[in-house]
Tab-separated table of N, CA and C in Angstrom:
chain	number	residue	atom	x	y	z
A	324	UNK	N	12.828	-2.197	15.156
A	324	UNK	CA	11.717	-3.066	14.816
A	324	UNK	C	10.664	-2.258	14.075
A	325	UNK	N	10.123	-2.824	13.019
A	325	UNK	CA	9.093	-2.165	12.236
A	325	UNK	C	7.742	-2.770	12.606
A	326	UNK	N	6.822	-1.931	12.961
A	326	UNK	CA	5.456	-2.369	13.251
A	326	UNK	C	4.508	-1.500	12.452
A	327	UNK	N	3.831	-2.108	11.516
A	327	UNK	CA	2.998	-1.382	10.574
A	327	UNK	C	1.521	-1.597	10.880
A	328	UNK	N	0.775	-0.498	10.860
A	328	UNK	CA	-0.660	-0.564	11.117
A	328	UNK	C	-1.379	0.235	10.037
A	329	UNK	N	-2.209	-0.452	9.267
A	329	UNK	CA	-2.980	0.208	8.221
A	329	UNK	C	-4.302	0.740	8.780
A	330	UNK	N	-4.810	1.776	8.129
A	330	UNK	CA	-6.125	2.311	8.458
A	330	UNK	C	-6.688	2.989	7.217
A	331	UNK	N	-7.966	3.331	7.290
A	331	UNK	CA	-8.586	4.075	6.203
A	331	UNK	C	-9.448	3.257	5.271
A	332	UNK	N	-9.487	1.954	5.465
A	332	UNK	CA	-10.352	1.129	4.627
A	332	UNK	C	-11.816	1.343	4.981
A	333	UNK	N	-12.683	0.762	4.167
A	333	UNK	CA	-14.107	0.885	4.419
A	333	UNK	C	-14.913	0.551	3.196
A	334	UNK	N	-16.167	0.948	3.246
A	334	UNK	CA	-17.107	0.703	2.145
A	334	UNK	C	-17.284	1.991	1.349
A	335	UNK	N	-17.156	1.890	0.046
A	335	UNK	CA	-17.301	3.054	-0.823
A	335	UNK	C	-18.032	2.631	-2.088
A	336	UNK	N	-18.760	3.542	-2.680
A	336	UNK	CA	-19.441	3.245	-3.931
A	336	UNK	C	-18.469	3.316	-5.104
A	337	UNK	N	-18.799	2.608	-6.165
A	337	UNK	CA	-17.990	2.661	-7.378
A	337	UNK	C	-17.841	4.111	-7.839
A	338	UNK	N	-16.639	4.450	-8.238
A	338	UNK	CA	-16.333	5.817	-8.638
A	338	UNK	C	-15.815	6.687	-7.510
A	339	UNK	N	-15.929	6.189	-6.293
A	339	UNK	CA	-15.495	6.948	-5.134
A	339	UNK	C	-14.003	6.835	-4.865
A	340	UNK	N	-13.588	7.437	-3.748
A	340	UNK	CA	-12.173	7.488	-3.380
A	340	UNK	C	-11.990	7.089	-1.925
A	341	UNK	N	-10.815	6.590	-1.636
A	341	UNK	CA	-10.387	6.315	-0.276
A	341	UNK	C	-8.903	6.626	-0.176
A	342	UNK	N	-8.470	7.022	1.022
A	342	UNK	CA	-7.046	7.163	1.274
A	342	UNK	C	-6.661	6.228	2.405
A	343	UNK	N	-5.786	5.311	2.107
A	343	UNK	CA	-5.275	4.392	3.111
A	343	UNK	C	-4.012	4.981	3.731
A	344	UNK	N	-3.853	4.711	5.005
A	344	UNK	CA	-2.652	5.120	5.722
A	344	UNK	C	-1.998	3.892	6.338
A	345	UNK	N	-0.695	3.975	6.478
A	345	UNK	CA	0.062	2.893	7.123
A	345	UNK	C	1.115	3.555	7.993
A	346	UNK	N	0.967	3.405	9.291
A	346	UNK	CA	1.868	4.045	10.230
A	346	UNK	C	2.815	3.026	10.842
A	347	UNK	N	4.057	3.446	11.014
A	347	UNK	CA	5.078	2.612	11.645
A	347	UNK	C	5.401	3.179	13.015
A	348	UNK	N	5.282	2.364	14.030
A	348	UNK	CA	5.560	2.833	15.400
A	348	UNK	C	7.034	2.741	15.753
A	349	UNK	N	7.852	2.227	14.846
A	349	UNK	CA	9.276	2.112	15.124
A	349	UNK	C	10.039	3.375	14.790
A	350	UNK	N	11.363	3.272	14.824
A	350	UNK	CA	12.217	4.429	14.614
A	350	UNK	C	12.995	4.380	13.315
A	351	UNK	N	12.710	3.370	12.489
A	351	UNK	CA	13.551	3.165	11.310
A	351	UNK	C	12.768	3.299	10.016
A	352	UNK	N	11.608	3.919	10.073
A	352	UNK	CA	10.723	4.001	8.915
A	352	UNK	C	11.435	4.544	7.683
A	353	UNK	N	12.211	5.589	7.847
A	353	UNK	CA	12.777	6.293	6.697
A	353	UNK	C	13.854	5.508	5.964
A	354	UNK	N	14.317	4.399	6.522
A	354	UNK	CA	15.354	3.631	5.825
A	354	UNK	C	14.757	2.565	4.920
A	355	UNK	N	13.425	2.436	4.948
A	355	UNK	CA	12.768	1.401	4.154
A	355	UNK	C	12.011	1.991	2.980
A	356	UNK	N	12.044	1.272	1.883
A	356	UNK	CA	11.064	1.486	0.825
A	356	UNK	C	9.759	0.854	1.285
A	357	UNK	N	8.659	1.465	0.882
A	357	UNK	CA	7.348	1.009	1.343
A	357	UNK	C	6.468	0.632	0.158
A	358	UNK	N	5.789	-0.467	0.296
A	358	UNK	CA	4.922	-0.940	-0.780
A	358	UNK	C	3.502	-1.159	-0.304
A	359	UNK	N	2.587	-1.172	-1.266
A	359	UNK	CA	1.196	-1.523	-1.009
A	359	UNK	C	0.832	-2.739	-1.865
A	360	UNK	N	0.093	-3.639	-1.247
A	360	UNK	CA	-0.389	-4.852	-1.897
A	360	UNK	C	-1.872	-5.000	-1.590
A	361	UNK	N	-2.510	-5.916	-2.287
A	361	UNK	CA	-3.880	-6.260	-1.933
A	361	UNK	C	-4.118	-7.740	-2.210
A	362	UNK	N	-5.117	-8.264	-1.528
A	362	UNK	CA	-5.480	-9.670	-1.731
A	362	UNK	C	-6.993	-9.795	-1.666
A	363	UNK	N	-7.564	-10.242	-2.766
A	363	UNK	CA	-8.993	-10.493	-2.841
A	363	UNK	C	-9.256	-11.957	-2.482
A	364	UNK	N	-10.467	-12.266	-2.045
A	364	UNK	CA	-10.794	-13.652	-1.675
A	364	UNK	C	-10.507	-14.626	-2.822
A	365	UNK	N	-9.786	-15.683	-2.510
A	365	UNK	CA	-9.484	-16.702	-3.506
A	365	UNK	C	-8.393	-16.340	-4.481
A	366	UNK	N	-7.770	-15.187	-4.279
A	366	UNK	CA	-6.716	-14.756	-5.196
A	366	UNK	C	-5.403	-14.566	-4.448
A	367	UNK	N	-4.324	-14.540	-5.219
A	367	UNK	CA	-3.019	-14.310	-4.618
A	367	UNK	C	-2.848	-12.832	-4.274
A	368	UNK	N	-1.955	-12.579	-3.343
A	368	UNK	CA	-1.623	-11.203	-3.004
A	368	UNK	C	-0.920	-10.559	-4.191
A	369	UNK	N	-1.350	-9.340	-4.537
A	369	UNK	CA	-0.771	-8.687	-5.704
A	369	UNK	C	-0.173	-7.329	-5.357
A	370	UNK	N	0.931	-7.065	-5.989
A	370	UNK	CA	1.647	-5.805	-5.789
A	370	UNK	C	0.883	-4.670	-6.459
A	371	UNK	N	0.892	-3.486	-5.804
A	371	UNK	CA	0.233	-2.310	-6.361
A	371	UNK	C	1.222	-1.180	-6.646
A	372	UNK	N	2.026	-0.824	-5.658
A	372	UNK	CA	2.874	0.352	-5.786
A	372	UNK	C	3.980	0.294	-4.745
A	373	UNK	N	5.073	1.005	-5.035
A	373	UNK	CA	6.183	1.116	-4.088
A	373	UNK	C	6.726	2.536	-4.154
A	374	UNK	N	7.253	2.988	-3.019
A	374	UNK	CA	7.862	4.306	-2.941
A	374	UNK	C	9.209	4.182	-2.265
A	375	UNK	N	10.194	4.923	-2.769
A	375	UNK	CA	11.520	4.851	-2.204
A	375	UNK	C	11.626	5.549	-0.865
A	376	UNK	N	12.801	5.477	-0.278
A	376	UNK	CA	13.003	5.946	1.085
A	376	UNK	C	12.679	7.423	1.250
A	377	UNK	N	13.097	8.229	0.308
A	377	UNK	CA	12.889	9.680	0.418
A	377	UNK	C	11.553	10.121	-0.147
A	378	UNK	N	10.890	9.220	-0.860
A	378	UNK	CA	9.633	9.574	-1.504
A	378	UNK	C	9.798	10.085	-2.919
A	379	UNK	N	11.031	10.204	-3.376
A	379	UNK	CA	11.276	10.755	-4.699
A	379	UNK	C	11.034	9.792	-5.841
A	380	UNK	N	11.040	8.519	-5.543
A	380	UNK	CA	10.845	7.503	-6.575
A	380	UNK	C	9.628	6.656	-6.252
A	381	UNK	N	8.820	6.430	-7.271
A	381	UNK	CA	7.646	5.576	-7.125
A	381	UNK	C	7.533	4.670	-8.340
A	382	UNK	N	6.811	3.561	-8.149
A	382	UNK	CA	6.562	2.654	-9.265
A	382	UNK	C	5.212	2.007	-9.029
A	383	UNK	N	4.428	1.868	-10.111
A	383	UNK	CA	3.075	1.337	-10.008
A	383	UNK	C	2.871	0.178	-10.973
A	384	UNK	N	2.020	-0.733	-10.570
A	384	UNK	CA	1.572	-1.754	-11.516
A	384	UNK	C	0.629	-1.080	-12.501
A	385	UNK	N	0.590	-1.566	-13.718
A	385	UNK	CA	-0.127	-0.860	-14.798
A	385	UNK	C	-1.590	-0.598	-14.476
A	386	UNK	N	-2.263	-1.564	-13.846
A	386	UNK	CA	-3.710	-1.412	-13.702
A	386	UNK	C	-4.127	-0.401	-12.645
A	387	UNK	N	-3.182	0.201	-11.912
A	387	UNK	CA	-3.549	1.266	-10.979
A	387	UNK	C	-2.988	2.615	-11.395
A	388	UNK	N	-2.176	2.632	-12.420
A	388	UNK	CA	-1.599	3.903	-12.863
A	388	UNK	C	-2.705	4.879	-13.247
A	389	UNK	N	-2.592	6.093	-12.752
A	389	UNK	CA	-3.595	7.101	-13.034
A	389	UNK	C	-4.759	7.097	-12.065
A	390	UNK	N	-4.906	6.034	-11.273
A	390	UNK	CA	-5.993	5.963	-10.285
A	390	UNK	C	-5.465	5.998	-8.858
A	391	UNK	N	-4.351	5.340	-8.597
A	391	UNK	CA	-3.789	5.261	-7.253
A	391	UNK	C	-2.504	6.082	-7.180
A	392	UNK	N	-2.278	6.691	-6.019
A	392	UNK	CA	-1.054	7.455	-5.788
A	392	UNK	C	-0.470	7.070	-4.437
A	393	UNK	N	0.791	6.685	-4.444
A	393	UNK	CA	1.495	6.364	-3.207
A	393	UNK	C	2.318	7.569	-2.786
A	394	UNK	N	2.351	7.833	-1.493
A	394	UNK	CA	3.151	8.937	-0.969
A	394	UNK	C	3.573	8.578	0.443
A	395	UNK	N	4.491	9.353	0.992
A	395	UNK	CA	4.946	9.090	2.353
A	395	UNK	C	5.305	10.389	3.029
A	396	UNK	N	5.222	10.359	4.355
A	396	UNK	CA	5.636	11.470	5.206
A	396	UNK	C	6.560	10.879	6.262
A	397	UNK	N	7.861	11.029	6.056
A	397	UNK	CA	8.809	10.414	6.978
A	397	UNK	C	8.767	11.050	8.371
A	398	UNK	N	8.347	12.290	8.453
A	398	UNK	CA	8.226	12.938	9.758
A	398	UNK	C	7.117	12.303	10.592
A	399	UNK	N	6.131	11.728	9.898
A	399	UNK	CA	5.009	11.074	10.575
A	399	UNK	C	5.113	9.552	10.524
A	400	UNK	N	6.200	9.033	9.964
A	400	UNK	CA	6.376	7.579	9.842
A	400	UNK	C	5.167	6.923	9.170
A	401	UNK	N	4.675	7.550	8.122
A	401	UNK	CA	3.436	7.082	7.505
A	401	UNK	C	3.559	7.062	5.982
A	402	UNK	N	2.994	6.008	5.399
A	402	UNK	CA	2.869	5.916	3.952
A	402	UNK	C	1.383	5.886	3.618
A	403	UNK	N	1.040	6.468	2.483
A	403	UNK	CA	-0.363	6.602	2.088
A	403	UNK	C	-0.592	5.956	0.734
A	404	UNK	N	-1.840	5.588	0.516
A	404	UNK	CA	-2.270	5.165	-0.809
A	404	UNK	C	-3.595	5.852	-1.093
A	405	UNK	N	-3.554	6.842	-1.962
A	405	UNK	CA	-4.765	7.527	-2.404
A	405	UNK	C	-5.352	6.745	-3.567
A	406	UNK	N	-6.601	6.351	-3.418
A	406	UNK	CA	-7.251	5.535	-4.436
A	406	UNK	C	-8.473	6.270	-4.965
A	407	UNK	N	-8.478	6.545	-6.243
A	407	UNK	CA	-9.579	7.244	-6.895
A	407	UNK	C	-10.234	6.338	-7.943
A	408	UNK	N	-11.418	6.742	-8.358
A	408	UNK	CA	-12.147	5.989	-9.395
A	408	UNK	C	-12.219	4.499	-9.055
A	409	UNK	N	-12.585	4.205	-7.843
A	409	UNK	CA	-12.604	2.822	-7.386
A	409	UNK	C	-13.687	2.020	-8.097
A	410	UNK	N	-13.387	0.761	-8.305
A	410	UNK	CA	-14.269	-0.169	-9.005
A	410	UNK	C	-14.525	-1.365	-8.101
A	411	UNK	N	-15.638	-2.065	-8.316
A	411	UNK	CA	-15.887	-3.254	-7.491
A	411	UNK	C	-14.728	-4.251	-7.512
A	412	UNK	N	-13.999	-4.303	-8.616
A	412	UNK	CA	-12.855	-5.213	-8.717
A	412	UNK	C	-11.709	-4.825	-7.786
A	413	UNK	N	-11.757	-3.640	-7.216
A	413	UNK	CA	-10.737	-3.203	-6.264
A	413	UNK	C	-11.010	-3.723	-4.851
A	414	UNK	N	-12.124	-4.385	-4.659
A	414	UNK	CA	-12.458	-4.931	-3.347
A	414	UNK	C	-11.427	-5.975	-2.937
A	415	UNK	N	-10.826	-5.761	-1.771
A	415	UNK	CA	-9.750	-6.642	-1.294
A	415	UNK	C	-9.312	-6.168	0.086
A	416	UNK	N	-8.457	-6.968	0.698
A	416	UNK	CA	-7.725	-6.512	1.879
A	416	UNK	C	-6.428	-5.888	1.378
A	417	UNK	N	-6.162	-4.679	1.847
A	417	UNK	CA	-4.983	-3.940	1.410
A	417	UNK	C	-3.930	-3.967	2.511
A	418	UNK	N	-2.694	-4.230	2.098
A	418	UNK	CA	-1.586	-4.356	3.027
A	418	UNK	C	-0.465	-3.385	2.659
A	419	UNK	N	0.181	-2.843	3.665
A	419	UNK	CA	1.433	-2.141	3.431
A	419	UNK	C	2.575	-3.042	3.907
A	420	UNK	N	3.755	-2.769	3.376
A	420	UNK	CA	4.906	-3.587	3.710
A	420	UNK	C	6.180	-2.770	3.559
A	421	UNK	N	7.223	-3.194	4.265
A	421	UNK	CA	8.504	-2.497	4.251
A	421	UNK	C	9.582	-3.399	3.661
A	422	UNK	N	10.433	-2.780	2.840
A	422	UNK	CA	11.497	-3.515	2.163
A	422	UNK	C	12.783	-2.703	2.197
A	423	UNK	N	13.920	-3.396	2.083
A	423	UNK	CA	15.208	-2.713	2.037
A	423	UNK	C	15.520	-2.159	0.645
A	424	UNK	N	14.655	-2.449	-0.322
A	424	UNK	CA	14.829	-1.902	-1.658
A	424	UNK	C	13.447	-1.756	-2.290
A	425	UNK	N	13.379	-1.195	-3.480
A	425	UNK	CA	12.070	-0.963	-4.120
A	425	UNK	C	11.576	-2.240	-4.785
A	426	UNK	N	11.208	-3.170	-3.953
A	426	UNK	CA	10.752	-4.470	-4.442
A	426	UNK	C	9.375	-4.373	-5.066
A	427	UNK	N	9.138	-5.220	-6.053
A	427	UNK	CA	7.834	-5.244	-6.716
A	427	UNK	C	7.158	-6.602	-6.584
A	428	UNK	N	7.661	-7.437	-5.699
A	428	UNK	CA	7.000	-8.698	-5.394
A	428	UNK	C	7.003	-8.921	-3.890
A	429	UNK	N	6.057	-9.715	-3.443
A	429	UNK	CA	5.866	-9.875	-2.004
A	429	UNK	C	7.094	-10.461	-1.311
A	430	UNK	N	7.827	-11.319	-1.988
A	430	UNK	CA	8.964	-11.950	-1.318
A	430	UNK	C	10.118	-10.993	-1.092
A	431	UNK	N	10.019	-9.767	-1.588
A	431	UNK	CA	11.048	-8.762	-1.332
A	431	UNK	C	10.804	-7.938	-0.093
A	432	UNK	N	9.719	-8.212	0.606
A	432	UNK	CA	9.328	-7.406	1.756
A	432	UNK	C	9.543	-8.163	3.058
A	433	UNK	N	10.034	-7.426	4.048
A	433	UNK	CA	10.401	-8.036	5.311
A	433	UNK	C	9.351	-7.865	6.399
A	434	UNK	N	8.605	-6.791	6.331
A	434	UNK	CA	7.624	-6.491	7.373
A	434	UNK	C	6.288	-6.164	6.727
A	435	UNK	N	5.218	-6.609	7.379
A	435	UNK	CA	3.872	-6.446	6.841
A	435	UNK	C	2.922	-5.925	7.916
A	436	UNK	N	1.945	-5.138	7.476
A	436	UNK	CA	0.852	-4.764	8.359
A	436	UNK	C	-0.204	-5.853	8.373
A	437	UNK	N	-1.247	-5.621	9.149
A	437	UNK	CA	-2.286	-6.626	9.326
A	437	UNK	C	-3.362	-6.545	8.251
A	438	UNK	N	-3.380	-5.462	7.509
A	438	UNK	CA	-4.327	-5.295	6.422
A	438	UNK	C	-5.550	-4.494	6.817
A	439	UNK	N	-6.157	-3.862	5.826
A	439	UNK	CA	-7.399	-3.120	6.022
A	439	UNK	C	-8.330	-3.447	4.853
A	440	UNK	N	-9.595	-3.684	5.181
A	440	UNK	CA	-10.555	-4.118	4.159
A	440	UNK	C	-11.072	-2.921	3.379
A	441	UNK	N	-11.072	-3.051	2.069
A	441	UNK	CA	-11.697	-2.074	1.179
A	441	UNK	C	-12.784	-2.805	0.393
A	442	UNK	N	-13.987	-2.287	0.469
A	442	UNK	CA	-15.110	-2.866	-0.263
A	442	UNK	C	-15.723	-1.792	-1.148
A	443	UNK	N	-15.821	-2.077	-2.433
A	443	UNK	CA	-16.381	-1.135	-3.389
A	443	UNK	C	-17.687	-1.723	-3.916
A	444	UNK	N	-18.761	-1.009	-3.671
A	444	UNK	CA	-20.080	-1.484	-4.110
A	444	UNK	C	-20.422	-0.916	-5.480
A	445	UNK	N	-21.196	-1.681	-6.230
A	445	UNK	CA	-21.572	-1.244	-7.587
A	445	UNK	C	-22.859	-0.469	-7.577
């Protein structure tokens, strides 16, 4: 069973950085590709990045390339999202999710965390 818990969200000024973490309390973390999504008020959930099982492969949506970095530590059952140069438009609830492949849409993911709020002030 996969149980995902995000942490690391908060309030940050524009131009600042945050690192989100997503920990899995189960025993099967390393067999899943892991993705990060976000959802702003009144908007659909949008894909941000995905990382393969070993961490060797990653893929990003264009608007976060160069600003966000996804990584994982299978020994700690944790996936990270380092976010730099944050903008007010990045304000959203951020979610991690687990998939059996490197999915780039929400319907490809089987397990989801509860989300963590990120607020970027101008």
